[in-house]
Amino acid sequence: MTRTPFGTAPGGQGVELITLTNAHGVELRAMTYGAIIISLKVPDRTGKLGDVVLGYDSLAGYVKSSPYFGAVVGRYANRIAKGEFTLDGTAYSLAINNGPNALHGGLKGFDKVVWQAESLPSPDGTGVRFHYVSTDGEEGYPGTLDATVTYTLTDSNEVRISYEATTDKPTPVNLTQHSYFNLAGRGDVLEHILQINADRIVPVDSTLIPTGQLMPVKGTPFDFTTPHAVGERIDAADQQITFGKGYDHTFVLTRADTGLVLAAVLKDPTSGRVLEVRTTEPGVQFYTGNFLDGTLTGKGGVVYQRRTGLCLEAHHFPDSPNQPQFPNTILRPGETYRSRTVWKFGVE
Ligand code: BGC
């Protein structure tokens, strides 16, 4: 692992750039601002390395405007209806930053804070651990939340992401990694082939808040139980597609236990690159970059048009603090929040 200065955050804190490399030349660069993965270079079928995530060349781009490119999202990834929830009889209010709702941890969520980094070598590879202590009441959330996120790059071309958190008051926690993948390293992702291990999704209303039901995918554009091109049904006449402006939904992973399960397999037929996502989380948000609109210019001067990247955000269901029937997202004092996700890169 190497670390170099990478500029100064708006609060005046120095930001560092961390670089991890493995035996095959795979390289992951992340910075302490937002624990953001800035670039991830993996081989294509000819062995040529290419960057498979969207982002910016410098810190300034991320500070100015970023739709969570590569960031760790917290304390609560995805939406909480009207920014309100009640926990143990106390009502809490969060900033409204997405239509009528709260999104991705607030105005200054975990994607915009400076984390402390330490090298974390392991038998499996080279790693970095990011640490951040969120104060009681930060962004409206109760409790001091002590959070760590570890990225380990293994010699089997895996990026292992693990999260831990503890609190001194009950509080909702739902952390995720918000990288936008484009396995071709250019163009849009409509020809990527995707399979998702989910026979239900969490359907939403027009503001992308769950209705509370789970919807079977059979016979809908959401059926990725067998491989389909991302673009094949993305503009189908379907109410959920209309609400999401494409795919922007949590898929309910089919699992037998709470261990790591294969969530999704993404393939780019042109480069041959394959990404397998495994996670301990109950869901994965499949988001097709529907809100990218050509106004952001990213790495190397590339203009990010609609659907130039897609996210596979492993997390709990949206709005769980208001939906008692969903898997629990409340962390209590004395408990440790633990979550793991693995991205395995290969070729075909
Ligand atoms: C959400 C999208 C949102 C995007 C960027 C995703 O996790 O599901 O609705 O536009 O993040 O903010």
XYZ file of N, CA and C in Angstrom, residues 112-332:
663
model
N -18.814 12.390 2.239
C -18.207 13.726 2.212
C -17.369 14.017 3.443
N -17.103 13.017 4.277
C -16.265 13.247 5.457
C -14.877 12.645 5.203
N -13.915 13.128 5.975
C -12.554 12.611 5.829
C -12.344 11.485 6.840
N -11.989 10.328 6.343
C -11.750 9.138 7.154
C -10.249 9.056 7.481
N -9.903 8.352 8.536
C -8.494 8.073 8.842
C -8.156 6.732 8.200
N -6.988 6.669 7.563
C -6.616 5.425 6.882
C -5.448 4.746 7.587
N -5.515 3.427 7.663
C -4.337 2.682 8.108
C -4.170 1.448 7.239
N -2.908 1.106 7.051
C -2.583 -0.056 6.237
C -3.027 -1.309 6.982
N -3.612 -2.251 6.256
C -4.078 -3.464 6.906
C -3.677 -4.685 6.088
N -2.403 -5.072 6.192
C -1.986 -6.254 5.438
C -2.687 -7.486 5.997
N -3.016 -8.435 5.138
C -3.641 -9.668 5.623
C -3.077 -10.808 4.793
N -3.253 -12.050 5.249
C -2.740 -13.184 4.466
C -3.363 -13.215 3.075
N -4.545 -12.602 2.932
C -5.261 -12.664 1.659
C -4.838 -11.590 0.664
N -4.143 -10.567 1.145
C -3.781 -9.507 0.212
C -3.439 -8.228 0.935
N -3.428 -7.167 0.157
C -3.065 -5.878 0.714
C -4.342 -5.090 0.986
N -4.364 -4.396 2.126
C -5.618 -3.746 2.490
C -5.438 -2.399 3.143
N -6.537 -1.658 3.154
C -6.569 -0.377 3.863
C -7.849 -0.334 4.694
N -7.692 0.160 5.926
C -8.876 0.306 6.768
C -9.132 1.787 7.005
N -10.360 2.199 6.707
C -10.787 3.577 6.941
C -11.624 3.625 8.213
N -11.398 4.657 9.003
C -12.098 4.786 10.281
C -12.721 6.173 10.374
N -13.966 6.236 10.839
C -14.627 7.531 11.030
C -15.568 7.434 12.225
N -15.527 8.440 13.071
C -16.447 8.495 14.206
C -17.461 9.608 13.934
N -18.703 9.215 13.779
C -19.793 10.156 13.511
C -20.407 10.541 14.853
N -20.479 11.850 15.122
C -20.909 12.302 16.451
C -22.420 12.133 16.650
N -22.805 12.045 17.890
C -24.221 11.924 18.270
C -24.999 13.092 17.654
N -26.022 12.789 16.889
C -26.844 13.846 16.291
C -26.383 14.283 14.916
N -25.235 13.783 14.465
C -24.745 14.174 13.136
C -25.790 13.829 12.075
N -26.095 14.814 11.242
C -27.099 14.643 10.178
C -28.443 14.150 10.725
N -28.685 14.409 12.014
C -29.978 14.045 12.610
C -30.064 12.650 13.195
N -29.012 11.852 13.025
C -29.054 10.466 13.516
C -28.611 10.386 14.977
N -29.288 9.583 15.783
C -28.892 9.452 17.187
C -27.629 8.607 17.366
N -26.914 8.881 18.457
C -25.790 8.025 18.853
C -24.479 8.363 18.163
N -23.404 8.127 18.901
C -22.064 8.227 18.323
C -21.821 6.926 17.580
N -21.559 7.027 16.296
C -21.342 5.815 15.505
C -19.869 5.723 15.130
N -19.247 4.651 15.580
C -17.838 4.409 15.289
C -17.794 3.407 14.143
N -17.332 3.856 12.978
C -17.451 3.030 11.771
C -16.091 2.755 11.136
N -15.900 1.539 10.652
C -14.710 1.222 9.847
C -15.145 0.526 8.561
N -14.396 0.827 7.526
C -14.594 0.173 6.228
C -13.231 -0.290 5.756
N -13.125 -1.551 5.391
C -11.846 -2.105 4.934
C -11.955 -2.545 3.485
N -10.975 -2.143 2.686
C -10.849 -2.651 1.320
C -9.610 -3.540 1.274
N -9.784 -4.792 0.872
C -8.646 -5.693 0.702
C -8.606 -6.136 -0.756
N -7.457 -5.973 -1.377
C -7.265 -6.434 -2.757
C -6.470 -7.732 -2.704
N -7.059 -8.818 -3.171
C -6.392 -10.120 -3.081
C -5.701 -10.476 -4.399
N -4.839 -11.474 -4.321
C -4.159 -11.930 -5.541
C -5.064 -12.779 -6.428
N -6.270 -13.052 -5.970
C -7.230 -13.711 -6.878
C -8.185 -12.671 -7.480
N -7.700 -11.442 -7.566
C -8.433 -10.344 -8.217
C -9.805 -10.075 -7.587
N -9.800 -10.150 -6.256
C -11.021 -9.787 -5.528
C -10.780 -8.488 -4.777
N -11.848 -7.710 -4.687
C -11.867 -6.582 -3.754
C -12.846 -6.982 -2.662
N -12.313 -7.143 -1.446
C -13.179 -7.510 -0.325
C -13.470 -6.254 0.485
N -14.729 -6.002 0.698
C -15.146 -4.808 1.433
C -15.801 -5.281 2.715
N -15.307 -4.806 3.848
C -16.019 -5.167 5.078
C -16.226 -3.944 5.934
N -17.378 -3.921 6.554
C -17.823 -2.782 7.353
C -18.047 -3.267 8.784
N -17.722 -2.389 9.731
C -18.060 -2.639 11.133
C -18.491 -1.330 11.746
N -19.411 -1.397 12.687
C -19.814 -0.170 13.385
C -20.358 -0.512 14.758
N -20.131 0.410 15.684
C -20.730 0.302 17.021
C -21.338 1.653 17.363
N -22.243 1.641 18.326
C -22.959 2.865 18.677
C -23.151 2.947 20.191
N -23.414 4.162 20.686
C -23.735 4.295 22.115
C -25.219 4.587 22.347
N -26.003 4.692 21.243
C -27.467 4.790 21.350
C -28.057 4.016 20.168
N -29.264 3.500 20.296
C -29.862 2.819 19.150
C -29.936 3.765 17.944
N -29.580 3.257 16.783
C -29.568 4.097 15.579
C -29.639 3.218 14.334
N -30.252 3.735 13.251
C -30.259 2.955 12.005
C -28.887 3.004 11.334
N -28.458 1.881 10.793
C -27.199 1.825 10.040
C -27.420 0.988 8.793
N -26.962 1.509 7.673
C -27.066 0.790 6.404
C -25.971 1.341 5.494
N -24.837 0.667 5.504
C -23.680 1.169 4.751
C -23.573 0.437 3.417
N -23.080 1.148 2.410
C -22.842 0.483 1.129
C -21.692 1.140 0.397
N -21.298 0.532 -0.704
C -20.252 1.063 -1.578
C -20.934 1.414 -2.901
N -20.751 2.673 -3.320
C -21.539 3.217 -4.424
C -20.733 3.362 -5.714
N -19.843 2.420 -6.005
C -19.101 2.497 -7.275
C -20.049 2.314 -8.455
N -19.773 3.084 -9.511
C -20.478 2.937 -10.782
C -19.546 2.139 -11.694
N -19.973 0.956 -12.090
C -19.127 0.112 -12.930
C -19.419 0.331 -14.417
N -18.361 0.283 -15.192
C -18.475 0.156 -16.639
C -17.313 -0.736 -17.043
N -17.619 -2.019 -17.254
C -16.547 -2.998 -17.463
C -15.835 -2.799 -18.801
N -16.460 -2.059 -19.716
C -15.809 -1.761 -20.992
C -14.865 -0.573 -20.844
N -15.075 0.208 -19.792
C -14.245 1.398 -19.590
C -14.596 2.542 -20.515
N -15.694 2.423 -21.250
C -16.140 3.500 -22.152
C -17.577 3.214 -22.591
N -18.208 4.231 -23.165
C -19.566 4.062 -23.681
C -20.568 3.835 -22.563
N -21.736 3.302 -22.935
C -22.751 3.040 -21.911
C -22.717 1.562 -21.509
N -23.590 1.226 -20.560
C -23.564 -0.145 -20.017
C -24.727 -1.001 -20.535
N -25.399 -0.520 -21.596
C -26.623 -1.203 -22.031
C -26.365 -2.597 -22.608
N -25.149 -2.819 -23.119
C -24.830 -4.138 -23.683
C -24.211 -5.084 -22.650
N -23.946 -4.578 -21.460
C -23.453 -5.478 -20.410
C -24.526 -6.542 -20.136
N -24.070 -7.736 -19.808
C -24.998 -8.834 -19.526
C -25.023 -9.053 -18.018
N -26.231 -9.094 -17.474
C -26.368 -9.148 -16.022
C -27.257 -10.305 -15.591
N -26.838 -10.930 -14.509
C -27.689 -11.923 -13.848
C -27.757 -11.533 -12.375
N -28.942 -11.563 -11.801
C -29.095 -11.226 -10.375
C -29.840 -12.373 -9.698
N -29.294 -12.774 -8.569
C -29.851 -13.895 -7.814
C -31.016 -13.414 -6.939
N -32.093 -13.031 -7.611
C -33.238 -12.480 -6.872
C -34.507 -12.815 -7.612
N -35.471 -13.415 -6.930
C -36.751 -13.612 -7.611
C -37.823 -12.628 -7.142
N -37.390 -11.644 -6.335
C -38.300 -10.550 -5.956
C -37.529 -9.241 -5.899
N -38.254 -8.142 -6.089
C -37.677 -6.822 -5.831
C -38.509 -6.122 -4.771
N -37.985 -4.995 -4.315
C -38.712 -4.130 -3.384
C -39.349 -3.037 -4.249
N -40.636 -3.168 -4.607
C -41.238 -2.152 -5.472
C -41.408 -0.834 -4.721
N -41.409 0.250 -5.493
C -41.410 1.588 -4.897
C -42.547 2.447 -5.454
N -42.794 3.572 -4.765
C -43.751 4.548 -5.295
C -43.007 5.530 -6.199
N -43.688 6.577 -6.640
C -43.061 7.492 -7.607
C -41.901 8.279 -6.989
N -41.781 8.298 -5.652
C -40.644 8.980 -5.013
C -39.566 7.982 -4.595
N -39.718 6.757 -5.065
C -38.755 5.673 -4.832
C -38.706 5.187 -3.380
N -39.828 5.343 -2.681
C -39.997 4.770 -1.340
C -40.745 3.441 -1.479
N -40.271 2.384 -0.801
C -40.931 1.084 -0.900
C -42.427 1.141 -0.543
N -43.196 0.358 -1.304
C -44.618 0.257 -0.999
C -44.839 -0.606 0.240
N -43.826 -1.401 0.581
C -43.943 -2.305 1.731
C -44.134 -3.747 1.327
N -44.519 -3.949 0.060
C -44.678 -5.322 -0.455
C -43.366 -5.766 -1.093
N -43.286 -7.058 -1.404
C -42.211 -7.540 -2.265
C -42.872 -8.024 -3.551
N -42.223 -7.780 -4.697
C -42.844 -8.082 -5.986
C -42.067 -9.180 -6.708
N -42.735 -10.276 -7.076
C -42.045 -11.312 -7.854
C -41.581 -10.752 -9.207
N -40.386 -11.158 -9.653
C -39.851 -10.618 -10.903
C -40.325 -11.393 -12.128
N -40.863 -12.572 -11.913
C -41.245 -13.436 -13.033
C -42.189 -12.698 -13.986
N -41.826 -12.722 -15.267
C -42.665 -12.086 -16.269
C -42.526 -10.570 -16.329
N -41.542 -10.004 -15.628
C -41.340 -8.550 -15.637
C -39.935 -8.224 -16.163
N -39.689 -6.932 -16.468
C -38.335 -6.534 -16.907
C -37.291 -6.685 -15.803
N -37.730 -7.073 -14.608
C -36.818 -7.222 -13.468
C -36.327 -8.663 -13.309
N -36.748 -9.521 -14.233
C -36.308 -10.912 -14.115
C -34.910 -11.072 -14.713
N -33.914 -11.019 -13.835
C -32.519 -11.264 -14.206
C -32.053 -12.592 -13.610
N -33.008 -13.488 -13.322
C -32.603 -14.789 -12.776
C -31.830 -15.583 -13.827
N -32.061 -15.255 -15.122
C -31.183 -15.734 -16.194
C -30.551 -14.482 -16.806
N -29.391 -14.629 -17.462
C -28.685 -13.437 -17.948
C -29.476 -12.669 -19.018
N -29.461 -11.351 -18.888
C -30.082 -10.454 -19.875
C -29.194 -9.246 -20.079
N -29.243 -8.682 -21.286
C -28.561 -7.406 -21.504
C -29.260 -6.351 -20.650
N -28.452 -5.476 -20.064
C -28.994 -4.424 -19.196
C -30.014 -3.574 -19.958
N -29.730 -3.322 -21.256
C -30.579 -2.424 -22.031
C -31.802 -3.062 -22.646
N -31.891 -4.390 -22.552
C -32.952 -5.104 -23.275
C -34.356 -4.620 -22.914
N -34.596 -4.415 -21.609
C -35.961 -4.076 -21.170
C -35.987 -2.785 -20.355
N -34.898 -1.998 -20.462
C -34.714 -0.857 -19.560
C -35.732 0.267 -19.798
N -36.333 0.300 -20.992
C -37.339 1.320 -21.265
C -38.718 0.694 -21.460
N -38.914 -0.488 -20.903
C -40.190 -1.195 -21.057
C -41.338 -0.383 -20.452
N -42.542 -0.610 -21.002
C -43.729 0.030 -20.430
C -44.092 -0.723 -19.162
N -43.590 -0.263 -18.066
C -43.752 -0.948 -16.786
C -43.717 0.138 -15.717
N -44.658 0.096 -14.794
C -44.752 1.182 -13.814
C -43.475 1.325 -12.978
N -42.888 0.205 -12.563
C -41.662 0.289 -11.750
C -40.498 0.877 -12.556
N -40.412 0.508 -13.831
C -39.372 1.081 -14.703
C -39.612 2.583 -14.862
N -40.874 2.973 -15.005
C -41.213 4.400 -15.140
C -40.803 5.158 -13.889
N -41.151 4.628 -12.728
C -40.798 5.303 -11.474
C -39.282 5.447 -11.325
N -38.545 4.407 -11.725
C -37.089 4.425 -11.558
C -36.362 5.127 -12.699
N -37.099 5.496 -13.758
C -36.490 6.022 -14.997
C -35.475 5.009 -15.540
N -35.792 3.747 -15.358
C -34.895 2.637 -15.678
C -34.817 1.792 -14.423
N -33.695 1.091 -14.247
C -33.547 0.288 -13.031
C -32.999 1.148 -11.905
N -33.682 1.155 -10.787
C -33.234 1.851 -9.582
C -33.980 1.201 -8.416
N -33.713 -0.085 -8.226
C -34.517 -0.901 -7.316
C -33.661 -1.856 -6.497
N -34.149 -2.155 -5.318
C -33.491 -3.165 -4.491
C -34.016 -4.543 -4.876
N -33.089 -5.420 -5.237
C -33.414 -6.810 -5.535
C -33.213 -7.617 -4.258
N -34.177 -8.473 -3.960
C -34.138 -9.273 -2.727
C -33.369 -10.555 -3.013
N -32.207 -10.683 -2.421
C -31.351 -11.823 -2.754
C -31.919 -13.124 -2.206
N -31.832 -14.148 -3.032
C -32.274 -15.474 -2.626
C -31.126 -16.097 -1.840
N -31.379 -16.409 -0.615
C -30.291 -16.944 0.219
C -30.818 -17.940 1.231
N -29.932 -18.899 1.587
C -30.315 -19.933 2.543
C -29.892 -19.551 3.951
N -28.859 -18.701 4.065
C -28.369 -18.322 5.386
C -27.862 -16.881 5.306
N -27.198 -16.425 6.358
C -26.774 -15.022 6.379
C -25.332 -14.833 5.898
N -24.736 -15.886 5.323
C -23.342 -15.785 4.851
C -23.249 -15.077 3.507
N -22.028 -15.106 2.950
C -21.827 -14.512 1.624
C -22.598 -15.315 0.596
N -23.354 -14.634 -0.240
C -24.094 -15.321 -1.288
C -23.828 -14.595 -2.608
N -23.837 -15.345 -3.705
C -23.658 -14.708 -5.011
C -24.869 -13.825 -5.274
N -24.629 -12.528 -5.457
C -25.730 -11.584 -5.672
C -25.933 -11.311 -7.154
N -24.825 -11.088 -7.866
C -24.960 -10.693 -9.270
C -23.700 -11.066 -10.039
N -23.889 -11.318 -11.340
C -22.774 -11.532 -12.256
C -22.973 -10.580 -13.424
N -21.948 -9.760 -13.661
C -22.005 -8.748 -14.719
C -20.901 -9.046 -15.717
N -21.247 -9.060 -17.013
C -20.253 -9.367 -18.042
C -20.283 -8.313 -19.132
N -19.104 -7.970 -19.611
C -19.015 -7.101 -20.784
C -18.483 -7.939 -21.934
N -19.352 -8.250 -22.916
C -18.932 -9.153 -23.996
C -17.750 -8.612 -24.803
N -17.591 -7.300 -24.914
C -16.506 -6.778 -25.763
C -15.137 -6.967 -25.120
N -14.991 -6.581 -23.864
C -13.687 -6.712 -23.196
C -13.493 -8.089 -22.592
N -14.581 -8.814 -22.380
C -14.521 -10.116 -21.717
C -14.498 -10.006 -20.204
N -14.504 -8.801 -19.679
C -14.424 -8.650 -18.216
C -15.716 -9.144 -17.549
N -15.530 -9.794 -16.407
C -16.644 -10.340 -15.637
C -16.498 -9.864 -14.195
N -17.594 -9.438 -13.614
C -17.611 -9.063 -12.193
C -18.648 -9.928 -11.483
N -18.206 -10.610 -10.428
C -19.147 -11.337 -9.568
C -19.239 -10.584 -8.250
N -20.461 -10.354 -7.796
C -20.671 -9.659 -6.523
C -21.251 -10.651 -5.521
N -20.594 -10.780 -4.398
C -21.120 -11.594 -3.292
C -21.321 -10.697 -2.094
N -22.292 -11.012 -1.270
C -22.544 -10.154 -0.118
C -23.254 -10.900 0.999
N -23.123 -10.345 2.194
C -23.907 -10.836 3.333
C -25.208 -10.046 3.487
N -25.408 -9.032 2.656
C -26.585 -8.161 2.776
C -27.843 -8.824 2.198
N -29.024 -8.397 2.643
C -30.255 -8.991 2.103
C -30.628 -8.511 0.701
N -30.074 -7.350 0.284
C -30.490 -6.829 -1.012
C -29.349 -6.210 -1.787
N -29.623 -5.967 -3.074
C -28.663 -5.220 -3.886
C -29.452 -4.215 -4.717
N -29.050 -2.944 -4.610
C -29.692 -1.895 -5.400
C -29.038 -1.892 -6.770
N -29.844 -2.223 -7.781
C -29.355 -2.168 -9.164
C -29.811 -0.832 -9.720
N -28.838 0.049 -9.969
C -29.118 1.419 -10.430
C -28.347 1.643 -11.722
N -29.037 2.062 -12.762
C -28.416 2.144 -14.080
C -27.971 3.560 -14.474
N -27.638 4.367 -13.486
C -27.121 5.704 -13.830
C -28.117 6.528 -14.618
N -29.408 6.364 -14.263
C -30.468 7.050 -15.011
C -30.415 8.558 -14.858
N -29.806 9.006 -13.764
C -29.772 10.446 -13.507
C -28.509 11.107 -14.057
N -27.583 10.321 -14.605
C -26.445 10.947 -15.298
C -27.020 11.563 -16.573
N -26.604 12.794 -16.872
C -27.270 13.486 -17.982
C -26.318 14.304 -18.841
N -25.030 13.967 -18.773
C -24.079 14.679 -19.626
C -23.585 15.981 -19.021
N -23.988 16.284 -17.780
C -23.521 17.537 -17.166
C -22.229 17.341 -16.372
N -21.831 16.089 -16.126
C -20.609 15.847 -15.362
C -19.512 15.332 -16.302
N -18.334 15.939 -16.178
C -17.181 15.498 -16.957
C -16.223 14.796 -16.009
N -15.966 13.536 -16.279
C -15.185 12.720 -15.361
C -13.750 12.526 -15.804
N -13.191 11.395 -15.375
C -11.782 11.095 -15.612
C -11.436 11.205 -17.093
N -10.287 11.816 -17.333
C -9.791 11.907 -18.705
C -10.684 12.742 -19.611
N -11.531 13.616 -19.021
C -12.374 14.495 -19.830
C -13.585 13.803 -20.437
N -13.904 12.606 -19.962
C -15.059 11.884 -20.510
C -16.352 12.436 -19.913
N -17.298 12.760 -20.787
C -18.592 13.273 -20.344
C -19.485 12.086 -19.990
N -20.012 12.109 -18.782
C -20.845 10.998 -18.340
C -22.296 11.195 -18.766
N -22.630 10.524 -19.838
C -24.005 10.542 -20.348
C -24.834 9.551 -19.548
N -26.134 9.604 -19.789
C -27.060 8.697 -19.127
C -26.587 7.238 -19.302
N -26.621 6.504 -18.199
C -26.348 5.065 -18.227
C -24.934 4.710 -18.688
N -23.969 5.564 -18.355
C -22.574 5.208 -18.661
C -21.955 4.369 -17.550
N -22.703 4.155 -16.481
C -22.223 3.280 -15.423
C -23.410 2.671 -14.705
N -23.190 1.577 -14.018
C -24.261 0.986 -13.215
C -23.726 0.616 -11.840
N -24.623 0.712 -10.863
C -24.254 0.393 -9.480
C -24.925 -0.909 -9.064
N -24.211 -1.662 -8.263
C -24.771 -2.858 -7.624
C -24.472 -2.688 -6.142
N -25.336 -1.933 -5.477
C -25.090 -1.523 -4.096
C -25.690 -2.552 -3.145
N -24.809 -3.304 -2.498
C -25.280 -4.307 -1.544
C -25.693 -3.583 -0.264
N -26.933 -3.745 0.110
C -27.391 -3.078 1.335
C -28.721 -3.659 1.812
N -29.239 -3.092 2.913
C -30.564 -3.452 3.388
C -31.616 -2.723 2.554
N -32.878 -3.013 2.816
C -33.931 -2.426 2.001
C -34.090 -0.944 2.358
N -34.491 -0.133 1.371
C -34.744 1.284 1.652
C -35.817 1.441 2.730
N -35.737 2.534 3.445
C -36.786 2.932 4.400
C -37.092 1.885 5.468
N -36.138 1.010 5.748
C -36.403 -0.039 6.753
C -36.802 0.502 8.125
N -36.270 1.665 8.568
C -36.688 2.154 9.894
C -38.199 2.407 9.984
N -38.861 2.578 8.819
C -40.315 2.794 8.819
C -41.094 1.575 8.340
N -40.391 0.467 8.135
C -41.051 -0.720 7.562
C -40.688 -1.917 8.432
N -41.438 -2.114 9.544
C -41.071 -3.138 10.524
C -40.981 -4.555 9.952
N -41.628 -4.791 8.808
C -41.584 -6.145 8.231
C -40.288 -6.401 7.467
N -39.484 -5.354 7.216
C -38.211 -5.524 6.497
C -37.131 -5.976 7.475
N -36.049 -6.596 6.969
C -34.944 -6.972 7.858
C -34.458 -5.761 8.662
N -34.109 -6.005 9.900
C -33.776 -4.942 10.855
C -32.521 -4.160 10.466
N -32.580 -2.838 10.614
C -31.391 -1.994 10.385
C -31.008 -1.198 11.631
N -31.635 -1.519 12.764
C -31.323 -0.766 13.991
C -30.168 -1.440 14.732
N -29.120 -0.652 14.945
C -27.966 -1.114 15.721
C -28.115 -0.581 17.137
N -27.862 -1.454 18.119
C -28.018 -1.056 19.526
C -26.679 -1.126 20.251
